[in-house]
mmCIF file of C-alpha atoms in Angstrom:
data_model
loop_
_atom_site.group_PDB
_atom_site.id
_atom_site.type_symbol
_atom_site.label_atom_id
_atom_site.label_comp_id
_atom_site.label_asym_id
_atom_site.label_seq_id
_atom_site.Cartn_x
_atom_site.Cartn_y
_atom_site.Cartn_z
ATOM 1 C CA MET H 115 -34.237 10.013 -46.133
ATOM 2 C CA ARG H 116 -35.580 12.417 -43.529
ATOM 3 C CA THR H 117 -36.220 9.488 -41.175
ATOM 4 C CA VAL H 118 -32.626 8.292 -41.542
ATOM 5 C CA LEU H 119 -31.337 11.835 -40.925
ATOM 6 C CA ASN H 120 -33.480 12.190 -37.819
ATOM 7 C CA CYS H 121 -32.218 8.853 -36.510
ATOM 8 C CA CYS H 122 -28.608 9.932 -37.062
ATOM 9 C CA LEU H 123 -29.202 13.222 -35.271
ATOM 10 C CA ALA H 124 -30.860 11.416 -32.385
ATOM 11 C CA LEU H 125 -27.930 9.002 -32.166
ATOM 12 C CA LEU H 126 -25.420 11.861 -32.145
ATOM 13 C CA PHE H 127 -27.429 13.579 -29.424
ATOM 14 C CA LEU H 128 -27.417 10.441 -27.283
ATOM 15 C CA ILE H 129 -23.673 9.959 -27.789
ATOM 16 C CA GLY H 130 -23.025 13.576 -26.826
ATOM 17 C CA LEU H 131 -25.266 13.247 -23.796
ATOM 18 C CA SER H 132 -23.459 10.064 -22.764
ATOM 19 C CA ILE H 133 -20.047 11.745 -23.048
ATOM 20 C CA LYS H 134 -21.262 14.748 -21.045
ATOM 21 C CA THR H 135 -22.787 12.523 -18.360
ATOM 22 C CA ASN H 136 -19.598 10.471 -18.100
ATOM 23 C CA ALA H 137 -17.518 13.636 -17.697
ATOM 24 C CA GLN H 138 -19.871 14.883 -14.993
ATOM 25 C CA ASN H 139 -19.573 11.580 -13.134
ATOM 26 C CA GLN H 140 -15.784 11.474 -13.196
ATOM 27 C CA LEU H 141 -13.912 11.593 -9.912
ATOM 28 C CA GLU H 142 -11.700 14.688 -9.966
ATOM 29 C CA ILE H 143 -8.329 14.132 -8.312
ATOM 30 C CA VAL H 144 -5.597 16.623 -7.497
ATOM 31 C CA ILE H 145 -2.344 14.929 -6.540
ATOM 32 C CA VAL H 146 -0.064 17.416 -4.822
ATOM 33 C CA GLY H 147 3.600 16.480 -4.955
ATOM 34 C CA SER H 148 4.871 17.536 -1.537
ATOM 35 C CA SER H 149 8.010 17.806 0.548
ATOM 36 C CA HIS H 150 8.160 15.701 3.700
ATOM 37 C CA ASP H 151 10.291 18.336 5.438
ATOM 38 C CA ASN H 152 9.154 21.952 5.234
ATOM 39 C CA SER H 153 10.757 23.094 8.468
ATOM 40 C CA LYS H 154 13.043 25.634 6.778
ATOM 41 C CA SER H 155 10.679 26.621 3.993
ATOM 42 C CA THR H 156 9.622 30.229 3.440
ATOM 43 C CA GLN H 157 6.696 29.123 1.246
ATOM 44 C CA ASN H 158 3.332 30.803 1.767
ATOM 45 C CA PHE H 159 1.481 27.683 2.885
ATOM 46 C CA GLN H 160 -1.853 29.421 3.395
ATOM 47 C CA ALA H 161 -1.827 30.299 -0.307
ATOM 48 C CA ILE H 162 -1.483 26.573 -1.074
ATOM 49 C CA ILE H 163 -4.283 25.762 1.352
ATOM 50 C CA ASP H 164 -6.524 28.389 -0.243
ATOM 51 C CA LYS H 165 -5.994 26.915 -3.721
ATOM 52 C CA LEU H 166 -6.936 23.477 -2.446
ATOM 53 C CA LYS H 167 -9.906 24.847 -0.491
ATOM 54 C CA ASN H 168 -11.242 26.476 -3.648
ATOM 55 C CA PHE H 169 -11.195 23.051 -5.283
ATOM 56 C CA ASN H 170 -13.585 22.022 -2.478
ATOM 57 C CA PRO H 171 -12.545 18.380 -2.048
ATOM 58 C CA ASP H 172 -14.827 15.853 -0.380
ATOM 59 C CA MET H 173 -11.831 13.929 0.944
ATOM 60 C CA VAL H 174 -8.174 14.652 1.699
ATOM 61 C CA PHE H 175 -5.721 11.757 1.496
ATOM 62 C CA GLY H 176 -2.258 11.500 3.001
ATOM 63 C CA GLU H 177 0.682 9.148 2.567
ATOM 64 C CA TYR H 178 -0.191 7.249 5.713
ATOM 65 C CA LEU H 179 -0.576 3.494 5.893
ATOM 66 C CA PRO H 180 -4.156 2.266 6.440
ATOM 67 C CA ALA H 181 -4.583 1.121 10.039
ATOM 68 C CA GLU H 182 -5.364 -2.482 9.112
ATOM 69 C CA ASP H 183 -2.123 -2.799 7.113
ATOM 70 C CA TYR H 184 0.176 -2.390 10.119
ATOM 71 C CA ALA H 185 -0.706 -5.884 11.328
ATOM 72 C CA LYS H 186 0.647 -7.272 8.039
ATOM 73 C CA LEU H 187 4.087 -5.729 8.570
ATOM 74 C CA GLU H 188 7.032 -7.328 10.318
ATOM 75 C CA ASP H 189 8.079 -5.606 13.533
ATOM 76 C CA ASP H 190 11.324 -4.315 12.017
ATOM 77 C CA HIS H 191 9.587 -2.723 9.020
ATOM 78 C CA TRP H 192 10.463 0.975 8.818
ATOM 79 C CA ALA H 193 6.814 2.088 8.628
ATOM 80 C CA LYS H 194 5.882 0.125 11.729
ATOM 81 C CA LYS H 195 8.900 1.401 13.631
ATOM 82 C CA ALA H 196 8.091 4.967 12.541
ATOM 83 C CA PHE H 197 4.743 4.865 14.339
ATOM 84 C CA ARG H 198 5.571 2.409 17.112
ATOM 85 C CA LYS H 199 7.411 5.072 19.098
ATOM 86 C CA GLY H 200 4.343 7.305 19.186
ATOM 87 C CA HIS H 201 1.957 4.387 19.613
ATOM 88 C CA ASP H 202 3.885 3.020 22.583
ATOM 89 C CA TYR H 203 4.238 6.488 24.108
ATOM 90 C CA LEU H 204 0.453 6.916 24.208
ATOM 91 C CA GLU H 205 -0.025 3.342 25.422
ATOM 92 C CA ARG H 206 2.213 4.061 28.400
ATOM 93 C CA LEU H 207 0.126 7.108 29.281
ATOM 94 C CA ASN H 208 -3.141 5.275 28.609
ATOM 95 C CA PRO H 209 -2.563 1.578 29.397
ATOM 96 C CA LYS H 210 -6.208 0.646 29.848
ATOM 97 C CA THR H 211 -7.515 -1.755 27.202
ATOM 98 C CA VAL H 212 -10.318 -0.267 25.133
ATOM 99 C CA LYS H 213 -12.833 -2.707 23.696
ATOM 100 C CA ASP H 214 -14.398 -2.202 20.267
ATOM 101 C CA LEU H 215 -12.185 0.673 19.164
ATOM 102 C CA PRO H 216 -14.076 1.350 15.902
ATOM 103 C CA SER H 217 -17.275 1.959 17.887
ATOM 104 C CA LYS H 218 -15.443 4.200 20.360
ATOM 105 C CA ILE H 219 -13.946 6.211 17.505
ATOM 106 C CA LYS H 220 -17.326 6.565 15.836
ATOM 107 C CA LYS H 221 -18.882 7.736 19.108
ATOM 108 C CA ASP H 222 -16.099 10.277 19.707
ATOM 109 C CA LYS H 223 -16.440 11.677 16.188
ATOM 110 C CA LYS H 224 -20.194 11.986 16.534
ATOM 111 C CA ALA H 225 -19.797 13.934 19.774
ATOM 112 C CA LEU H 226 -17.248 16.282 18.203
ATOM 113 C CA ALA H 227 -19.485 16.805 15.180
ATOM 114 C CA SER H 228 -22.131 18.152 17.532
ATOM 115 C CA PHE H 229 -19.668 20.358 19.428
ATOM 116 C CA ALA H 230 -16.029 20.712 18.380
ATOM 117 C CA TYR H 231 -14.863 21.939 21.791
ATOM 118 C CA PHE H 232 -15.363 18.734 23.758
ATOM 119 C CA HIS H 233 -11.633 18.820 24.440
ATOM 120 C CA LYS H 234 -11.418 15.672 26.562
ATOM 121 C CA THR H 235 -13.333 13.753 23.912
ATOM 122 C CA ARG H 236 -10.817 14.886 21.294
ATOM 123 C CA MET H 237 -7.937 13.807 23.541
ATOM 124 C CA ASN H 238 -9.526 10.387 23.911
ATOM 125 C CA LEU H 239 -10.128 10.199 20.166
ATOM 126 C CA ALA H 240 -6.418 10.747 19.511
ATOM 127 C CA VAL H 241 -5.598 7.904 21.903
ATOM 128 C CA HIS H 242 -8.240 5.626 20.397
ATOM 129 C CA TYR H 243 -6.844 6.226 16.915
ATOM 130 C CA ALA H 244 -3.349 5.389 18.170
ATOM 131 C CA LYS H 245 -4.512 2.185 19.834
ATOM 132 C CA ASN H 246 -6.173 1.300 16.524
ATOM 133 C CA TRP H 247 -2.891 1.953 14.646
ATOM 134 C CA ASP H 248 -4.260 4.893 12.669
ATOM 135 C CA ARG H 249 -1.233 7.151 12.568
ATOM 136 C CA GLY H 250 -2.695 9.763 10.230
ATOM 137 C CA ASN H 251 -5.708 10.530 12.375
ATOM 138 C CA THR H 252 -3.797 10.284 15.641
ATOM 139 C CA GLU H 253 -1.540 13.035 14.349
ATOM 140 C CA TYR H 254 -4.458 15.035 12.973
ATOM 141 C CA GLN H 255 -6.311 15.152 16.297
ATOM 142 C CA ILE H 256 -3.125 16.105 18.147
ATOM 143 C CA PHE H 257 -2.510 18.840 15.573
ATOM 144 C CA VAL H 258 -6.013 20.239 16.120
ATOM 145 C CA LEU H 259 -5.561 20.213 19.885
ATOM 146 C CA GLU H 260 -2.148 21.858 19.733
ATOM 147 C CA ASN H 261 -3.054 24.522 17.175
ATOM 148 C CA TYR H 262 -6.720 25.352 17.654
ATOM 149 C CA MET H 263 -7.868 24.135 21.058
ATOM 150 C CA LYS H 264 -5.097 24.276 23.630
ATOM 151 C CA ASP H 265 -5.272 28.020 24.201
ATOM 152 C CA LYS H 266 -8.924 27.610 25.212
ATOM 153 C CA PHE H 267 -8.252 24.973 27.886
ATOM 154 C CA GLY H 268 -9.304 25.546 31.459
ATOM 155 C CA LYS H 269 -7.315 24.287 34.433
ATOM 156 C CA GLU H 270 -9.052 20.900 34.445
ATOM 157 C CA GLU H 271 -8.518 20.411 30.716
ATOM 158 C CA ARG H 272 -4.836 21.320 30.950
ATOM 159 C CA ALA H 273 -4.439 18.677 33.645
ATOM 160 C CA ALA H 274 -6.290 16.125 31.509
ATOM 161 C CA TYR H 275 -4.114 16.927 28.501
ATOM 162 C CA SER H 276 -0.964 16.400 30.521
ATOM 163 C CA LYS H 277 -2.263 13.067 31.785
ATOM 164 C CA VAL H 278 -3.597 11.733 28.470
ATOM 165 C CA LEU H 279 -1.138 13.169 25.925
ATOM 166 C CA GLY H 280 1.731 14.674 27.900
ATOM 167 C CA ASN H 281 3.276 17.922 26.701
ATOM 168 C CA THR H 282 4.170 19.380 23.331
ATOM 169 C CA ASP H 283 7.853 18.525 23.594
ATOM 170 C CA SER H 284 7.100 14.885 24.427
ATOM 171 C CA LEU H 285 4.635 14.623 21.542
ATOM 172 C CA GLN H 286 7.262 15.967 19.164
ATOM 173 C CA LYS H 287 9.901 13.544 20.436
ATOM 174 C CA ALA H 288 7.419 10.690 19.982
ATOM 175 C CA GLY H 289 6.876 11.732 16.358
ATOM 176 C CA LEU H 290 3.207 12.533 16.931
ATOM 177 C CA TYR H 291 3.446 16.272 16.338
ATOM 178 C CA ARG H 292 5.702 17.041 13.376
ATOM 179 C CA THR H 293 5.543 20.771 12.852
ATOM 180 C CA GLY H 294 7.652 20.759 9.683
ATOM 181 C CA SER H 295 5.739 18.031 7.859
ATOM 182 C CA GLU H 296 3.506 18.647 4.859
ATOM 183 C CA TYR H 297 0.599 17.615 7.060
ATOM 184 C CA SER H 298 1.167 20.287 9.695
ATOM 185 C CA LYS H 299 1.876 22.914 7.048
ATOM 186 C CA ILE H 300 -0.848 22.103 4.504
ATOM 187 C CA TYR H 301 -3.139 19.103 4.799
ATOM 188 C CA PHE H 302 -4.182 19.227 8.456
ATOM 189 C CA PRO H 303 -5.012 22.961 8.284
ATOM 190 C CA LEU H 304 -6.840 22.267 5.008
ATOM 191 C CA ILE H 305 -8.980 19.557 6.609
ATOM 192 C CA TYR H 306 -9.729 21.768 9.598
ATOM 193 C CA GLN H 307 -10.630 24.780 7.455
ATOM 194 C CA LEU H 308 -12.883 22.580 5.317
ATOM 195 C CA LYS H 309 -14.610 21.491 8.553
ATOM 196 C CA GLN H 310 -13.893 17.844 7.778
ATOM 197 C CA ASP H 311 -13.126 15.371 10.540
ATOM 198 C CA GLN H 312 -10.327 13.137 9.274
ATOM 199 C CA ILE H 313 -7.522 12.437 6.852
ATOM 200 C CA TYR H 314 -7.782 9.322 4.681
ATOM 201 C CA ASN H 315 -4.835 6.915 4.655
ATOM 202 C CA MET H 316 -3.690 5.489 1.331
ATOM 203 C CA ASP H 317 -0.069 4.286 1.457
ATOM 204 C CA CYS H 318 0.896 0.782 0.323
ATOM 205 C CA GLN H 319 3.879 -1.129 1.742
ATOM 206 C CA THR H 320 3.150 -4.549 0.229
ATOM 207 C CA TYR H 321 6.153 -4.386 -2.091
ATOM 208 C CA ASP H 322 8.722 -2.872 0.241
ATOM 209 C CA LYS H 323 10.943 -5.960 0.562
ATOM 210 C CA PRO H 324 11.472 -6.596 -3.189
ATOM 211 C CA TRP H 325 11.871 -2.826 -3.655
ATOM 212 C CA ASN H 326 14.713 -2.779 -1.125
ATOM 213 C CA GLU H 327 16.377 -5.754 -2.780
ATOM 214 C CA ALA H 328 16.235 -4.078 -6.196
ATOM 215 C CA TRP H 329 17.466 -0.794 -4.727
ATOM 216 C CA ARG H 330 20.466 -2.411 -2.995
ATOM 217 C CA LYS H 331 21.494 -4.199 -6.181
ATOM 218 C CA THR H 332 21.193 -1.032 -8.258
ATOM 219 C CA ASP H 333 23.100 1.013 -5.705
ATOM 220 C CA SER H 334 25.956 -1.492 -5.756
ATOM 221 C CA LEU H 335 26.125 -1.546 -9.563
ATOM 222 C CA TYR H 336 25.924 2.242 -9.732
ATOM 223 C CA LYS H 337 28.868 2.586 -7.343
ATOM 224 C CA MET H 338 30.850 0.199 -9.535
ATOM 225 C CA MET H 339 30.080 2.391 -12.548
ATOM 226 C CA ILE H 340 31.194 5.492 -10.639
ATOM 227 C CA ALA H 341 34.443 3.778 -9.620
ATOM 228 C CA LYS H 342 35.232 2.832 -13.230
ATOM 229 C CA ALA H 343 34.486 6.378 -14.376
ATOM 230 C CA LYS H 344 36.835 7.836 -11.753
ATOM 231 C CA ALA H 345 39.560 5.335 -12.567
ATOM 232 C CA ASP H 346 39.469 6.144 -16.288
ATOM 233 C CA SER H 347 38.058 9.464 -17.480
ATOM 234 C CA THR H 348 38.095 8.179 -21.069
ATOM 235 C CA SER H 349 35.973 5.108 -20.284
ATOM 236 C CA VAL H 350 32.433 4.570 -21.570
ATOM 237 C CA GLU H 351 31.269 4.725 -17.949
ATOM 238 C CA ALA H 352 32.783 8.207 -17.592
ATOM 239 C CA THR H 353 30.945 9.343 -20.708
ATOM 240 C CA THR H 354 27.665 8.000 -19.342
ATOM 241 C CA ILE H 355 28.210 9.735 -15.987
ATOM 242 C CA LYS H 356 28.856 13.075 -17.710
ATOM 243 C CA GLU H 357 25.648 12.754 -19.704
ATOM 244 C CA MET H 358 23.733 11.842 -16.544
ATOM 245 C CA GLU H 359 25.047 14.911 -14.725
ATOM 246 C CA ALA H 360 23.917 17.166 -17.555
ATOM 247 C CA TYR H 361 20.518 15.490 -17.825
ATOM 248 C CA THR H 362 19.670 15.630 -14.126
ATOM 249 C CA SER H 363 20.185 19.357 -13.574
ATOM 250 C CA TYR H 364 18.026 22.450 -13.734
ATOM 251 C CA THR H 365 19.201 25.410 -15.764
ATOM 252 C CA PRO H 366 19.902 28.493 -13.591
ATOM 253 C CA GLU H 367 16.625 30.028 -14.804
ATOM 254 C CA GLU H 368 14.660 26.864 -13.979
ATOM 255 C CA LEU H 369 16.247 26.648 -10.538
ATOM 256 C CA LYS H 370 15.386 30.276 -9.811
ATOM 257 C CA ALA H 371 11.754 29.673 -10.795
ATOM 258 C CA PHE H 372 11.616 26.534 -8.644
ATOM 259 C CA ASN H 373 12.991 28.304 -5.582
ATOM 260 C CA THR H 374 10.434 31.086 -5.986
ATOM 261 C CA ASP H 375 7.564 28.607 -5.506
ATOM 262 C CA PRO H 376 8.767 25.077 -4.648
ATOM 263 C CA TYR H 377 5.285 23.547 -4.484
ATOM 264 C CA ALA H 378 4.466 24.836 -7.947
ATOM 265 C CA GLY H 379 7.848 23.508 -9.066
ATOM 266 C CA MET H 380 7.328 20.036 -7.607
ATOM 267 C CA ASN H 381 4.140 19.679 -9.627
ATOM 268 C CA THR H 382 5.551 20.445 -13.074
ATOM 269 C CA GLU H 383 6.362 18.065 -15.909
ATOM 270 C CA LYS H 384 10.038 19.044 -15.710
ATOM 271 C CA TYR H 385 10.258 18.110 -12.038
ATOM 272 C CA GLY H 386 8.673 14.738 -12.757
ATOM 273 C CA ILE H 387 11.351 13.992 -15.359
ATOM 274 C CA LEU H 388 14.206 15.079 -13.107
ATOM 275 C CA ASP H 389 12.778 13.356 -10.054
ATOM 276 C CA GLU H 390 12.717 10.012 -11.846
ATOM 277 C CA ALA H 391 16.368 10.504 -12.774
ATOM 278 C CA TRP H 392 17.334 11.510 -9.211
ATOM 279 C CA ASN H 393 15.554 8.576 -7.592
ATOM 280 C CA PHE H 394 16.437 5.896 -10.118
ATOM 281 C CA TYR H 395 20.131 6.554 -10.697
ATOM 282 C CA GLY H 396 19.442 8.290 -13.999
ATOM 283 C CA GLY H 397 16.133 6.633 -14.782
ATOM 284 C CA SER H 398 14.670 5.156 -17.935
ATOM 285 C CA HIS H 399 16.326 7.789 -20.136
ATOM 286 C CA PHE H 400 19.641 5.966 -19.688
ATOM 287 C CA TYR H 401 18.481 2.437 -20.417
ATOM 288 C CA GLY H 402 21.107 0.785 -22.600
ATOM 289 C CA TYR H 403 23.824 3.375 -21.982
ATOM 290 C CA PRO H 404 27.311 1.863 -21.518
ATOM 291 C CA GLY H 405 27.843 0.790 -17.922
ATOM 292 C CA PHE H 406 24.341 1.780 -16.845
ATOM 293 C CA PRO H 407 22.602 -0.869 -14.643
ATOM 294 C CA THR H 408 19.556 -1.044 -16.892
ATOM 295 C CA GLU H 409 18.040 -4.306 -15.678
ATOM 296 C CA SER H 410 18.326 -3.529 -11.970
ATOM 297 C CA VAL H 411 16.831 -0.053 -12.484
ATOM 298 C CA LYS H 412 13.956 -1.707 -14.347
ATOM 299 C CA ALA H 413 13.482 -4.007 -11.346
ATOM 300 C CA MET H 414 13.362 -0.968 -9.048
ATOM 301 C CA MET H 415 10.807 0.743 -11.251
ATOM 302 C CA LYS H 416 8.638 -2.358 -11.341
ATOM 303 C CA GLN H 417 8.343 -2.389 -7.548
ATOM 304 C CA TRP H 418 7.839 1.382 -7.424
ATOM 305 C CA MET H 419 5.042 1.091 -9.958
ATOM 306 C CA LEU H 420 3.391 -1.663 -7.916
ATOM 307 C CA ARG H 421 3.486 0.490 -4.791
ATOM 308 C CA ASN H 422 1.975 3.451 -6.618
ATOM 309 C CA GLU H 423 -0.707 1.239 -8.142
ATOM 310 C CA GLY H 424 -1.546 0.032 -4.635
ATOM 311 C CA MET H 425 -1.788 3.618 -3.401
ATOM 312 C CA CYS H 426 -4.069 4.546 -6.293
ATOM 313 C CA LYS H 427 -6.303 1.556 -5.585
ATOM 314 C CA ASN H 428 -6.601 2.609 -1.942
ATOM 315 C CA ILE H 429 -7.684 6.080 -3.052
ATOM 316 C CA LEU H 430 -10.251 4.846 -5.558
ATOM 317 C CA ASP H 431 -11.738 2.242 -3.224
ATOM 318 C CA GLN H 432 -12.265 4.758 -0.429
ATOM 319 C CA ALA H 433 -13.495 7.513 -2.738
ATOM 320 C CA LYS H 434 -16.035 5.123 -4.239
ATOM 321 C CA ALA H 435 -17.219 4.034 -0.797
ATOM 322 C CA LYS H 436 -17.731 7.685 0.192
ATOM 323 C CA LYS H 437 -19.228 8.611 -3.201
ATOM 324 C CA ALA H 438 -16.716 11.435 -3.428
ATOM 325 C CA LYS H 439 -16.668 13.783 -6.409
ATOM 326 C CA ARG H 440 -13.380 15.575 -5.728
ATOM 327 C CA VAL H 441 -10.354 14.519 -3.698
ATOM 328 C CA VAL H 442 -6.967 15.982 -2.816
ATOM 329 C CA VAL H 443 -4.012 13.649 -2.366
ATOM 330 C CA GLY H 444 -0.976 14.921 -0.480
ATOM 331 C CA VAL H 445 1.963 12.701 -1.349
ATOM 332 C CA GLY H 446 5.741 12.770 -1.579
ATOM 333 C CA ALA H 447 6.751 14.543 -4.787
ATOM 334 C CA SER H 448 8.418 11.397 -6.161
ATOM 335 C CA HIS H 449 5.031 9.678 -6.362
ATOM 336 C CA ARG H 450 3.088 12.419 -8.084
ATOM 337 C CA ILE H 451 3.789 11.824 -11.774
ATOM 338 C CA TRP H 452 3.495 8.043 -11.391
ATOM 339 C CA MET H 453 0.133 8.277 -9.677
ATOM 340 C CA GLU H 454 -1.174 10.814 -12.170
ATOM 341 C CA GLU H 455 -0.275 8.515 -15.064
ATOM 342 C CA ILE H 456 -1.833 5.463 -13.388
ATOM 343 C CA LEU H 457 -5.074 7.225 -12.490
ATOM 344 C CA ALA H 458 -5.362 9.017 -15.838
ATOM 345 C CA LYS H 459 -5.856 5.621 -17.500
ATOM 346 C CA ASN H 460 -9.090 5.179 -15.554
ATOM 347 C CA PRO H 461 -12.043 6.564 -17.573
ATOM 348 C CA ASP H 462 -13.874 7.364 -14.338
ATOM 349 C CA VAL H 463 -11.093 9.700 -13.194
ATOM 350 C CA LYS H 464 -10.160 13.221 -14.206
ATOM 351 C CA ILE H 465 -6.692 14.345 -13.119
ATOM 352 C CA ILE H 466 -6.303 18.037 -12.345
ATOM 353 C CA ASN H 467 -2.768 19.319 -11.883
ATOM 354 C CA TYR H 468 -2.125 21.424 -8.800
ATOM 355 C CA ASN H 469 -0.780 24.250 -10.970
ATOM 356 C CA ASP H 470 -4.100 24.453 -12.825
ATOM 357 C CA LEU H 471 -5.959 25.339 -9.622
ATOM 358 C CA HIS H 472 -6.815 28.954 -8.859
#
């Protein structure tokens, strides 16, 4: 009997040890739902940065497309056009062909790791990233130069900057220096203050075409529902619209709390529910309601889910390659709840909500 008891205790100990070890080996991920335009915000962004710094991430991800994925896009794809302006701007200033860009980038980064104030090297690194179609890190290096290095330039370095990158106004017009973006406000300063050397790209645009098709169909059907509701206020469509309006609104108290701290607000459960409704014409809550375009909204959500799954895969693959323990993901607020739910299903991942950080 004692032998059996000892065996049971030993088994329980091993199970407990296994659970503890698994928890210790989990990749901790904070997904920060963010605004793409913070130009008019009065938010204390350094307070956000400090919370994320205290988490001490090994990697910081942004909603940028991986460099190798640009070649897979058609020339008229919005993501390619969004960076082409900046890419072509730097190509005009630096038309010389650079062979073996990955090696050049690696060499530049190694030099800057030894001494961060090799300003010309950093200028060249920004150009090399652009030539390699790495938008995220092109913008990061330009941000560092503009915010932390430029005031230390000598006459020769100012001349080099003008030749290689142009001026601040031109960089802004080319979309390479976006002062109101979440990157300039939060994630680039975070990376710099952590003394890390890059942002990791994780967007996925594989499903953009079927997403657009589903969106256009839903938008058309939604407008038809609106028209019927306006034409007859007693119609079933009008009743559905009224319920949607009530469902997709904050209470005055909730709105006041959100406006006090928008980044805290964008990372709440309530925001996730409302955001789905705002982005999906009412969302899954209204499936089956009279006049509601249920099937086309489902088609939209399918493509949205596929994109978010692709983004999550990009994060996990890179984190595994770097053997990261903790990562921060800066992403548009509409992605946050989807990505949290996808990643939470992975036993090797522990999701930590931004609002639980201190």
